[in-house]
XYZ file of N, CA and C in Angstrom:
777
model
N 0.841 -1.198 0.000
C 0.000 0.000 0.000
C 0.875 1.247 0.000
N 0.741 2.063 -1.013
C 1.508 3.307 -1.096
C 0.710 4.438 -0.457
N 1.390 5.280 0.322
C 0.777 6.471 0.916
C 1.629 7.661 0.501
N 1.048 8.552 -0.284
C 1.799 9.623 -0.941
C 1.262 10.983 -0.539
N 2.133 11.917 -0.136
C 1.683 13.289 0.100
C 1.689 14.085 -1.203
N 0.531 14.526 -1.634
C 0.433 15.365 -2.828
C 0.442 16.822 -2.378
N 1.468 17.592 -2.733
C 1.529 18.990 -2.284
C 0.425 19.824 -2.933
N -0.093 20.778 -2.164
C -1.103 21.705 -2.676
C -0.985 23.032 -1.933
N -1.397 24.106 -2.605
C -1.337 25.442 -2.015
C 0.094 25.727 -1.528
N 0.228 26.413 -0.399
C 1.566 26.745 0.096
C 2.201 25.615 0.889
N 1.390 24.906 1.680
C 1.984 23.940 2.612
C 1.071 22.761 2.923
N -0.004 22.567 2.134
C -0.894 21.427 2.375
C -0.311 20.147 1.800
N -0.656 19.036 2.450
C -0.442 17.709 1.885
C -1.798 17.028 1.762
N -2.111 16.567 0.557
C -3.307 15.781 0.308
C -2.846 14.326 0.279
N -3.133 13.587 1.341
C -2.613 12.218 1.452
C -3.424 11.277 0.571
N -2.719 10.543 -0.284
C -3.356 9.609 -1.210
C -2.839 8.205 -0.949
N -3.756 7.284 -0.720
C -3.431 5.879 -0.488
C -3.849 5.094 -1.719
N -2.976 4.209 -2.203
C -3.368 3.416 -3.370
C -2.717 2.041 -3.344
N -3.381 1.112 -4.029
C -2.884 -0.260 -4.152
C -2.457 -0.584 -5.580
N -2.247 0.458 -6.373
C -1.879 0.269 -7.765
C -3.045 0.263 -8.723
N -4.258 0.181 -8.160
C -5.469 0.181 -8.993
C -6.448 1.250 -8.511
N -6.773 1.183 -7.217
C -7.740 2.103 -6.620
C -7.060 2.977 -5.575
N -7.704 4.109 -5.279
C -7.094 5.079 -4.371
C -8.130 5.705 -3.445
N -7.614 6.214 -2.327
C -8.355 7.043 -1.380
C -7.566 8.335 -1.246
N -8.258 9.466 -1.155
C -7.559 10.713 -0.869
C -8.194 11.352 0.365
N -7.341 11.942 1.194
C -7.784 12.592 2.425
C -7.710 14.106 2.246
N -8.816 14.773 2.510
C -8.877 16.247 2.522
C -8.360 16.895 1.230
N -8.967 16.574 0.094
C -8.498 17.161 -1.169
C -8.989 18.602 -1.353
N -8.225 19.545 -0.850
C -8.591 20.946 -0.984
C -8.534 21.446 -2.410
N -7.782 20.769 -3.254
C -7.635 21.150 -4.663
C -7.729 19.881 -5.504
N -8.631 19.875 -6.468
C -8.827 18.673 -7.294
C -7.696 18.456 -8.286
N -7.115 19.540 -8.805
C -6.188 19.421 -9.938
C -4.981 18.531 -9.653
N -4.240 18.726 -8.549
C -3.076 17.866 -8.334
C -3.451 16.415 -8.052
N -4.617 16.205 -7.449
C -5.078 14.834 -7.206
C -5.411 14.162 -8.532
N -6.163 14.843 -9.365
C -6.528 14.295 -10.675
C -5.282 14.005 -11.510
N -4.318 14.919 -11.470
C -3.083 14.712 -12.238
C -2.344 13.470 -11.756
N -2.279 13.287 -10.433
C -1.586 12.111 -9.887
C -2.328 10.829 -10.262
N -3.643 10.850 -10.124
C -4.431 9.664 -10.471
C -4.248 9.285 -11.936
N -4.311 10.264 -12.813
C -4.180 9.977 -14.245
C -2.775 9.484 -14.592
N -1.758 10.105 -14.008
C -0.384 9.716 -14.342
C -0.043 8.332 -13.819
N -0.790 7.869 -12.811
C -0.540 6.539 -12.255
C -1.650 5.545 -12.581
N -2.573 5.959 -13.471
C -3.653 5.079 -13.929
C -4.450 4.503 -12.758
N -4.873 5.401 -11.866
C -5.604 4.996 -10.669
C -7.049 5.473 -10.734
N -7.932 4.690 -10.118
C -9.325 5.087 -9.934
C -9.513 5.593 -8.509
N -10.227 6.696 -8.342
C -10.491 7.223 -7.005
C -11.757 6.586 -6.449
N -11.580 5.779 -5.398
C -12.708 5.056 -4.812
C -13.417 5.859 -3.735
N -12.649 6.638 -2.949
C -13.258 7.309 -1.798
C -12.473 8.550 -1.409
N -13.189 9.499 -0.828
C -12.612 10.704 -0.239
C -12.942 10.703 1.248
N -11.930 10.912 2.077
C -12.113 11.042 3.521
C -11.870 12.496 3.908
N -12.811 13.088 4.608
C -12.728 14.495 5.003
C -12.665 14.586 6.523
N -11.749 15.429 7.025
C -11.613 15.595 8.478
C -12.395 16.780 9.019
N -12.495 17.870 8.235
C -13.223 19.057 8.699
C -13.540 19.966 7.520
N -14.266 21.043 7.797
C -14.938 21.795 6.733
C -14.124 22.908 6.094
N -12.909 23.171 6.506
C -12.174 24.305 5.944
C -11.895 24.111 4.451
N -11.910 25.227 3.730
C -11.851 25.185 2.276
C -10.629 24.504 1.707
N -9.485 24.632 2.389
C -8.272 23.996 1.867
C -8.278 22.487 2.093
N -9.371 21.971 2.671
C -9.523 20.528 2.872
C -10.663 19.937 2.048
N -11.587 20.779 1.606
C -12.751 20.251 0.881
C -12.956 20.879 -0.497
N -12.133 21.854 -0.864
C -12.371 22.606 -2.097
C -12.414 21.766 -3.357
N -11.675 20.656 -3.381
C -11.634 19.827 -4.577
C -12.644 18.702 -4.608
N -13.432 18.571 -3.535
C -14.331 17.418 -3.428
C -15.383 17.384 -4.535
N -16.123 18.473 -4.800
C -17.176 18.374 -5.830
C -16.650 17.934 -7.190
N -15.521 18.501 -7.606
C -14.990 18.148 -8.931
C -14.529 16.694 -8.977
N -13.834 16.252 -7.934
C -13.355 14.865 -7.916
C -14.522 13.883 -7.897
N -15.553 14.221 -7.135
C -16.723 13.338 -7.086
C -17.406 13.281 -8.449
N -17.476 14.419 -9.118
C -18.083 14.460 -10.452
C -17.268 13.646 -11.448
N -15.938 13.735 -11.363
C -15.075 13.069 -12.330
C -14.994 11.568 -12.111
N -14.973 11.153 -10.827
C -14.684 9.745 -10.527
C -15.864 8.988 -9.925
N -16.921 9.691 -9.549
C -18.058 9.011 -8.940
C -17.724 8.357 -7.619
N -16.760 8.903 -6.907
C -16.281 8.282 -5.668
C -17.216 8.583 -4.495
N -17.093 7.786 -3.449
C -17.863 7.984 -2.228
C -17.164 9.020 -1.345
N -17.958 9.772 -0.585
C -17.390 10.780 0.305
C -17.805 10.499 1.745
N -16.819 10.571 2.622
C -17.016 10.343 4.050
C -16.534 11.578 4.805
N -17.251 11.959 5.857
C -16.815 13.124 6.610
C -17.559 13.261 7.924
N -17.259 14.323 8.665
C -17.809 14.492 10.016
C -19.281 14.876 10.004
N -20.045 14.265 10.892
C -21.474 14.577 10.970
C -21.720 15.926 11.627
N -20.767 16.402 12.427
C -20.980 17.625 13.200
C -20.211 18.821 12.659
N -19.742 18.752 11.428
C -19.054 19.868 10.801
C -19.830 20.263 9.539
N -19.608 21.468 9.070
C -20.398 22.002 7.951
C -19.827 21.553 6.608
N -20.005 20.287 6.289
C -19.538 19.741 5.017
C -20.756 19.252 4.241
N -20.996 19.847 3.095
C -22.165 19.491 2.291
C -21.865 18.321 1.355
N -22.912 17.610 0.988
C -22.813 16.597 -0.053
C -22.114 15.316 0.333
N -22.036 15.022 1.625
C -21.393 13.776 2.048
C -22.310 12.584 1.786
N -21.712 11.477 1.379
C -22.466 10.229 1.273
C -22.614 9.556 2.630
N -21.588 9.710 3.475
C -21.593 9.071 4.788
C -21.113 10.077 5.829
N -21.935 10.290 6.870
C -21.587 11.196 7.962
C -21.160 10.367 9.169
N -20.028 10.723 9.736
C -19.356 9.856 10.698
C -19.223 10.508 12.068
N -19.244 9.646 13.096
C -19.099 10.073 14.484
C -18.089 9.186 15.198
N -17.717 9.630 16.408
C -16.819 8.868 17.268
C -17.270 7.410 17.354
N -16.329 6.494 17.141
C -16.621 5.077 17.272
C -17.080 4.394 16.001
N -17.414 5.179 14.976
C -17.781 4.561 13.698
C -16.557 3.912 13.055
N -16.802 2.884 12.278
C -15.755 2.250 11.476
C -16.227 2.189 10.030
N -15.295 2.394 9.122
C -15.623 2.279 7.703
C -14.590 1.375 7.039
N -15.003 0.710 5.983
C -14.097 -0.114 5.191
C -14.214 0.300 3.733
N -13.077 0.583 3.126
C -13.038 0.878 1.693
C -12.660 -0.420 0.998
N -13.660 -1.114 0.512
C -13.481 -2.484 0.033
C -12.480 -2.568 -1.118
N -12.463 -1.563 -1.976
C -11.581 -1.610 -3.141
C -10.114 -1.744 -2.748
N -9.758 -1.200 -1.583
C -8.370 -1.269 -1.124
C -8.190 -2.232 0.045
N -9.293 -2.734 0.592
C -9.210 -3.617 1.742
C -8.750 -2.925 3.007
N -9.015 -1.617 3.109
C -8.569 -0.834 4.261
C -9.753 -0.435 5.128
N -9.549 -0.531 6.443
C -10.558 -0.091 7.401
C -10.032 1.093 8.201
N -10.943 1.944 8.643
C -10.599 3.126 9.427
C -11.563 3.249 10.600
N -11.025 3.632 11.740
C -11.833 3.923 12.917
C -11.916 5.432 13.082
N -13.104 5.937 13.342
C -13.334 7.380 13.429
C -13.159 7.847 14.871
N -12.374 8.914 15.031
C -12.133 9.509 16.343
C -12.582 10.968 16.294
N -13.482 11.357 17.193
C -13.852 12.770 17.308
C -12.705 13.529 17.960
N -12.222 14.568 17.287
C -11.112 15.362 17.824
C -11.439 16.855 17.692
N -12.483 17.330 18.384
C -12.846 18.743 18.283
C -11.769 19.645 18.865
N -11.789 20.880 18.412
C -10.820 21.876 18.871
C -10.545 22.864 17.764
N -9.893 22.387 16.717
C -9.649 23.232 15.540
C -10.988 23.667 14.939
N -11.887 22.711 14.756
C -13.296 22.995 14.480
C -14.125 22.164 15.448
N -15.404 22.503 15.549
C -16.261 21.808 16.516
C -16.444 20.338 16.169
N -16.490 20.041 14.858
C -16.812 18.678 14.451
C -15.666 17.889 13.858
N -14.444 18.359 14.022
C -13.261 17.725 13.415
C -13.172 16.253 13.817
N -12.883 15.396 12.837
C -12.633 13.982 13.115
C -11.269 13.585 12.557
N -10.765 12.458 13.050
C -9.542 11.855 12.521
C -9.854 10.407 12.165
N -9.033 9.852 11.279
C -9.213 8.479 10.807
C -8.011 7.648 11.234
N -8.255 6.679 12.117
C -7.188 5.765 12.538
C -7.262 4.504 11.694
N -6.147 4.177 11.062
C -6.037 2.998 10.198
C -5.246 1.935 10.958
N -5.916 0.896 11.477
C -5.209 -0.120 12.256
C -4.246 -0.933 11.400
N -3.206 -1.395 12.038
C -2.198 -2.208 11.356
C -2.832 -3.471 10.778
N -2.417 -3.820 9.581
C -2.898 -5.032 8.923
C -1.792 -5.546 8.017
N -2.105 -6.575 7.257
C -1.114 -7.086 6.307
C -0.817 -6.070 5.208
N -1.694 -5.059 5.070
C -1.532 -4.064 4.009
C -0.850 -2.786 4.468
N -0.858 -2.518 5.781
C -0.399 -1.210 6.238
C 0.018 -1.262 7.699
N 0.765 -0.247 8.116
C 1.066 -0.045 9.529
C -0.013 0.844 10.139
N -0.011 0.960 11.473
C -0.935 1.876 12.137
C -0.732 3.287 11.594
N -1.824 3.965 11.284
C -1.721 5.325 10.770
C -2.872 6.186 11.240
N -2.604 7.479 11.431
C -3.637 8.425 11.830
C -3.643 9.601 10.864
N -4.763 9.786 10.189
C -4.959 10.933 9.298
C -5.747 11.965 10.094
N -5.025 12.992 10.547
C -5.548 13.846 11.618
C -5.836 15.271 11.183
N -5.807 15.555 9.870
C -6.183 16.881 9.402
C -5.371 17.980 10.055
N -6.077 18.914 10.699
C -5.423 20.040 11.366
C -5.515 19.940 12.881
N -5.690 18.721 13.407
C -5.718 18.551 14.863
C -4.308 18.430 15.414
N -3.548 17.489 14.918
C -2.170 17.286 15.373
C -1.222 17.501 14.207
N -0.183 18.299 14.452
C 0.914 18.453 13.505
C 2.169 17.881 14.128
N 3.196 17.688 13.343
C 4.465 17.300 13.940
C 5.003 18.495 14.716
N 5.163 18.314 16.013
C 5.645 19.381 16.881
C 4.595 20.366 17.323
N 3.343 20.194 16.904
C 2.330 21.188 17.251
C 0.920 20.654 17.146
N -0.041 21.573 17.245
C -1.454 21.228 17.066
C -2.150 22.398 16.386
N -3.380 22.178 15.962
C -4.108 23.195 15.218
C -4.583 24.344 16.087
N -4.759 25.494 15.463
C -5.350 26.637 16.162
C -6.803 26.328 16.531
N -7.258 26.977 17.586
C -8.612 26.733 18.084
C -9.572 27.751 17.477
N -9.994 27.494 16.249
C -10.899 28.416 15.576
C -12.318 28.327 16.125
N -12.744 27.143 16.523
C -14.125 26.961 16.972
C -14.222 26.307 18.347
N -13.302 25.417 18.663
C -13.374 24.689 19.912
C -12.670 25.402 21.052
N -12.636 24.740 22.188
C -12.029 25.287 23.403
C -10.721 24.563 23.709
N -9.850 25.180 24.531
C -8.640 24.468 24.956
C -8.958 23.132 25.625
N -10.027 23.088 26.431
C -10.417 21.841 27.092
C -10.729 20.760 26.058
N -11.460 21.117 25.009
C -11.784 20.141 23.964
C -10.529 19.639 23.266
N -9.639 20.550 22.915
C -8.434 20.134 22.197
C -7.533 19.299 23.094
N -7.449 19.652 24.359
C -6.674 18.839 25.303
C -7.237 17.419 25.353
N -8.571 17.301 25.404
C -9.183 15.970 25.415
C -8.911 15.226 24.105
N -8.886 15.954 22.997
C -8.551 15.324 21.714
C -7.126 14.787 21.728
N -6.204 15.533 22.345
C -4.819 15.063 22.461
C -4.748 13.778 23.285
N -5.591 13.674 24.319
C -5.583 12.465 25.144
C -5.995 11.244 24.323
N -6.962 11.430 23.433
C -7.378 10.319 22.566
C -6.226 9.875 21.667
N -5.501 10.838 21.130
C -4.376 10.500 20.254
C -3.274 9.813 21.044
N -3.031 10.285 22.261
C -1.991 9.675 23.099
C -2.278 8.209 23.412
N -3.545 7.805 23.350
C -3.908 6.426 23.685
C -3.659 5.456 22.532
N -3.301 5.964 21.364
C -3.061 5.103 20.203
C -1.712 4.403 20.322
N -1.484 3.345 19.542
C -0.197 2.635 19.620
C 0.990 3.541 19.311
N 2.094 3.303 20.009
C 3.294 4.138 19.884
C 3.805 4.209 18.448
N 3.630 3.125 17.695
C 4.193 3.096 16.338
C 3.244 3.676 15.285
N 2.190 4.364 15.732
C 1.238 4.959 14.792
C 1.912 6.056 13.973
N 1.850 5.927 12.663
C 2.338 6.988 11.788
C 1.330 8.136 11.799
N 1.838 9.359 11.861
C 1.000 10.546 11.947
C 1.038 11.275 10.608
N -0.142 11.453 10.011
C -0.262 12.073 8.687
C -1.053 13.383 8.796
N -0.419 14.481 9.203
C -1.111 15.771 9.251
C -1.269 16.366 7.854
N -2.047 17.446 7.790
C -2.379 18.035 6.492
C -1.492 19.211 6.105
N -0.518 19.575 6.953
C 0.316 20.736 6.638
C 1.782 20.490 6.987
N 2.650 21.119 6.213
C 4.095 21.106 6.459
C 4.444 22.308 7.354
N 4.133 22.142 8.633
C 4.398 23.188 9.621
C 5.532 22.801 10.572
N 6.219 21.719 10.290
C 7.064 21.099 11.302
C 8.156 22.018 11.832
N 8.927 22.647 10.963
C 10.051 23.458 11.450
C 9.591 24.624 12.311
N 8.541 25.318 11.898
C 8.062 26.439 12.713
C 7.506 25.944 14.044
N 6.850 24.792 14.039
C 6.367 24.218 15.293
C 7.518 23.865 16.225
N 8.582 23.304 15.667
C 9.710 22.887 16.500
C 10.462 24.082 17.063
N 10.465 25.182 16.332
C 11.071 26.408 16.859
C 10.349 26.844 18.125
N 9.029 26.787 18.099
C 8.257 27.119 19.297
C 8.484 26.086 20.392
N 8.470 24.811 20.037
C 8.679 23.760 21.037
C 9.994 23.953 21.775
N 10.995 24.456 21.069
C 12.296 24.708 21.694
C 12.234 25.858 22.693
N 11.307 26.782 22.493
C 11.093 27.841 23.486
C 10.478 27.265 24.755
N 9.575 26.313 24.586
C 8.910 25.703 25.735
C 9.869 24.789 26.488
N 10.657 24.009 25.766
C 11.587 23.043 26.370
C 12.986 23.219 25.787
N 13.707 24.247 26.182
C 15.031 24.500 25.593
C 16.068 23.421 25.897
N 15.820 22.608 26.915
C 16.788 21.565 27.279
C 16.434 20.190 26.708
N 15.416 20.113 25.888
C 14.958 18.828 25.351
C 15.884 18.380 24.218
N 16.726 17.406 24.503
C 17.690 16.932 23.505
C 17.019 16.188 22.350
N 15.882 15.553 22.625
C 15.139 14.911 21.534
C 14.743 15.948 20.485
N 14.349 17.121 20.956
C 13.986 18.209 20.046
C 15.170 18.631 19.190
N 16.312 18.788 19.823
C 17.517 19.216 19.103
C 17.828 18.266 17.953
N 17.792 16.976 18.241
C 18.103 15.975 17.211
C 17.031 15.953 16.114
N 15.771 16.088 16.530
C 14.681 16.037 15.554
C 14.716 17.250 14.632
N 15.041 18.399 15.174
C 15.144 19.606 14.348
C 16.196 19.421 13.260
N 17.325 18.849 13.612
C 18.379 18.623 12.616
C 17.910 17.658 11.530
N 17.191 16.626 11.939
C 16.667 15.658 10.969
C 15.689 16.331 10.009
N 14.783 17.138 10.557
C 13.775 17.800 9.726
C 14.420 18.832 8.809
N 15.379 19.580 9.316
C 16.080 20.560 8.482
C 16.731 19.887 7.279
N 17.347 18.735 7.514
C 18.011 18.017 6.422
C 17.003 17.592 5.356
N 15.842 17.116 5.791
C 14.801 16.726 4.839
C 14.293 17.921 4.042
N 14.039 19.024 4.728
C 13.471 20.192 4.054
C 14.466 20.835 3.095
N 15.752 20.775 3.441
C 16.766 21.315 2.529
C 16.809 20.543 1.218
N 16.381 19.280 1.269
C 16.290 18.453 0.065
C 14.900 18.526 -0.568
N 14.073 19.431 -0.032
C 12.691 19.591 -0.495
C 11.880 18.312 -0.313
N 12.202 17.570 0.747
C 11.469 16.357 1.091
C 10.485 16.660 2.219
N 9.331 15.984 2.250
C 8.390 16.190 3.359
C 8.999 15.748 4.689
N 8.641 16.448 5.745
C 9.035 16.000 7.084
C 8.066 14.952 7.612
N 7.024 14.684 6.875
C 5.946 13.797 7.294
C 5.914 12.541 6.430
N 5.337 11.438 6.942
C 4.680 11.325 8.241
C 5.667 11.327 9.399
N 5.133 11.677 10.560
C 5.873 11.515 11.801
C 5.408 10.208 12.447
N 5.783 9.998 13.683
C 5.334 8.811 14.419
C 4.969 9.240 15.830
N 3.958 8.625 16.394
C 3.490 9.028 17.718
C 4.596 8.935 18.762
N 5.442 7.914 18.663
C 6.540 7.786 19.631
C 7.460 8.998 19.590
N 7.689 9.544 18.402
C 8.515 10.747 18.253
C 7.786 11.963 18.803
N 6.508 12.093 18.457
C 5.738 13.254 18.917
C 5.659 13.308 20.437
N 5.621 12.157 21.077
C 5.604 12.138 22.542
C 6.898 12.687 23.136
N 7.963 12.703 22.345
C 9.250 13.217 22.811
C 9.453 14.691 22.484
N 8.751 15.212 21.472
C 9.073 16.556 20.976
C 7.893 17.526 20.943
N 6.676 17.042 21.008
C 5.510 17.899 20.794
C 4.966 18.388 22.134
N 5.076 19.685 22.428
C 4.646 20.167 23.750
C 3.176 19.917 24.033
N 2.349 19.837 22.992
C 0.918 19.641 23.200
C 0.580 18.198 23.570
N 1.526 17.301 23.401
C 1.385 15.920 23.879
C 2.223 15.681 25.132
N 2.873 16.723 25.630
C 3.799 16.595 26.763
C 3.349 17.462 27.947
N 2.042 17.637 28.061
C 1.481 18.524 29.078
C 1.790 18.036 30.493
N 2.027 16.739 30.653
C 2.337 16.194 31.981
C 3.822 16.282 32.327
N 4.653 16.689 31.378
C 6.096 16.756 31.626
C 6.427 17.952 32.524
N 7.260 17.737 33.571
C 7.617 18.841 34.474
C 8.178 20.056 33.748
N 8.968 19.836 32.697
C 9.565 20.964 31.972
C 8.502 21.812 31.275
N 7.469 21.162 30.738
C 6.390 21.894 30.069
C 5.523 22.614 31.102
N 5.216 21.931 32.188
C 4.431 22.551 33.266
C 5.154 23.779 33.809
N 6.459 23.646 34.035
C 7.251 24.758 34.564
C 7.229 25.955 33.622
N 7.385 25.706 32.323
C 7.360 26.797 31.348
C 6.000 27.491 31.330
N 4.934 26.696 31.418
C 3.588 27.278 31.417
C 3.354 28.120 32.665
N 3.762 27.619 33.825
C 3.574 28.375 35.064
C 4.378 29.670 35.036
N 5.593 29.606 34.519
C 6.421 30.804 34.409
C 5.792 31.810 33.450
N 5.197 31.305 32.388
C 4.594 32.174 31.373
C 3.483 33.039 31.964
N 2.690 32.460 32.877
C 1.530 33.181 33.429
C 1.708 33.523 34.901
N 2.924 33.328 35.431
C 3.237 33.670 36.829
C 2.261 33.012 37.798
N 2.080 31.709 37.613
C 1.210 30.925 38.491
C 2.023 29.820 39.127
N 1.617 29.417 40.343
C 2.310 28.346 41.056
C 1.718 26.976 40.769
N 0.471 26.935 40.363
C -0.178 25.665 40.038
C -1.056 25.851 38.806
N -1.111 24.806 38.003
C -1.992 24.777 36.835
C -2.492 23.350 36.646
N -3.759 23.191 36.295
C -4.264 21.876 35.913
C -3.740 21.520 34.524
N -3.888 20.261 34.145
C -3.425 19.861 32.812
C -4.121 20.657 31.699
N -5.454 20.806 31.739
C -6.081 21.631 30.695
C -5.596 23.079 30.720
N -5.288 23.600 31.905
C -4.774 24.968 31.988
C -3.379 25.066 31.385
N -2.547 24.062 31.624
C -1.217 24.039 31.000
C -1.373 24.048 29.482
N -2.269 23.204 28.991
C -2.503 23.156 27.544
C -2.934 24.522 27.025
N -3.877 25.164 27.720
C -4.397 26.459 27.274
C -3.301 27.513 27.241
N -2.429 27.508 28.247
C -1.330 28.480 28.292
C -0.382 28.266 27.112
N -0.029 27.006 26.860
C 0.907 26.711 25.767
C 0.279 27.071 24.421
N -1.012 26.780 24.255
C -1.684 27.105 22.991
C -1.741 28.621 22.780
N -2.081 29.374 23.822
C -2.135 30.835 23.705
C -0.748 31.406 23.428
N 0.252 30.825 24.044
C 1.641 31.238 23.808
C 2.006 31.035 22.337
N 1.655 29.862 21.815
C 1.948 29.573 20.408
C 1.224 30.552 19.475
N 0.005 30.925 19.827
C -0.759 31.849 18.981
C -0.049 33.188 18.804
N 0.713 33.593 19.799
C 1.387 34.895 19.736
C 2.884 34.771 19.471
N 3.332 33.561 19.150
C 4.772 33.318 18.974
C 5.258 33.865 17.637
């Protein structure tokens, strides 16, 4: 099973999964690069998976559906029109053409109805999470509609997934996220090494993604809210002696917004 990031706009990745015959695309904000890839590789588009309603994630859906007659899956609680299947926490879907199954996880925060698709390990693939704009490598999405409490709870759901889960975010934000993470945890040696690795990839114009959950647990401050170093930075930021975990998350998120 091939999983390919198709670049779009300034920094989007439209993740395309294919078995050499049929394909799935996640969050196709632009139809043109997806159609070009499908045609150049002689692939049929079987399904579109949507994580949330923002235009850079759904803009290409109508055209692709018209061209390929593919099925569309997306969140029941987000403003996405024309879906064939509306999904909620705990739902499972199978794309028969590729033999792939996905478990739906509600991850509100970036938008109220944002969902992610967890692809369990099988003979065809490793564990994978297509998380839209909820989790990035080294960061998380801005809170356009949800609350810090909601996004913190969404992070807890992601933390419960297997350590070897590959993380497939929708944007190449890694270096800027890691710059901020280094402000939060300047002594984190895992961060130092990861930054060098990502810089080397980007200098070659290679994607920094996918990441892996085991790595994100070492470098991503939004998944490290329980770490003493992150708690200390948050308390220092707001001159407080105690903070709950959701409060630590809220402080770090607000800090990132103004970074």
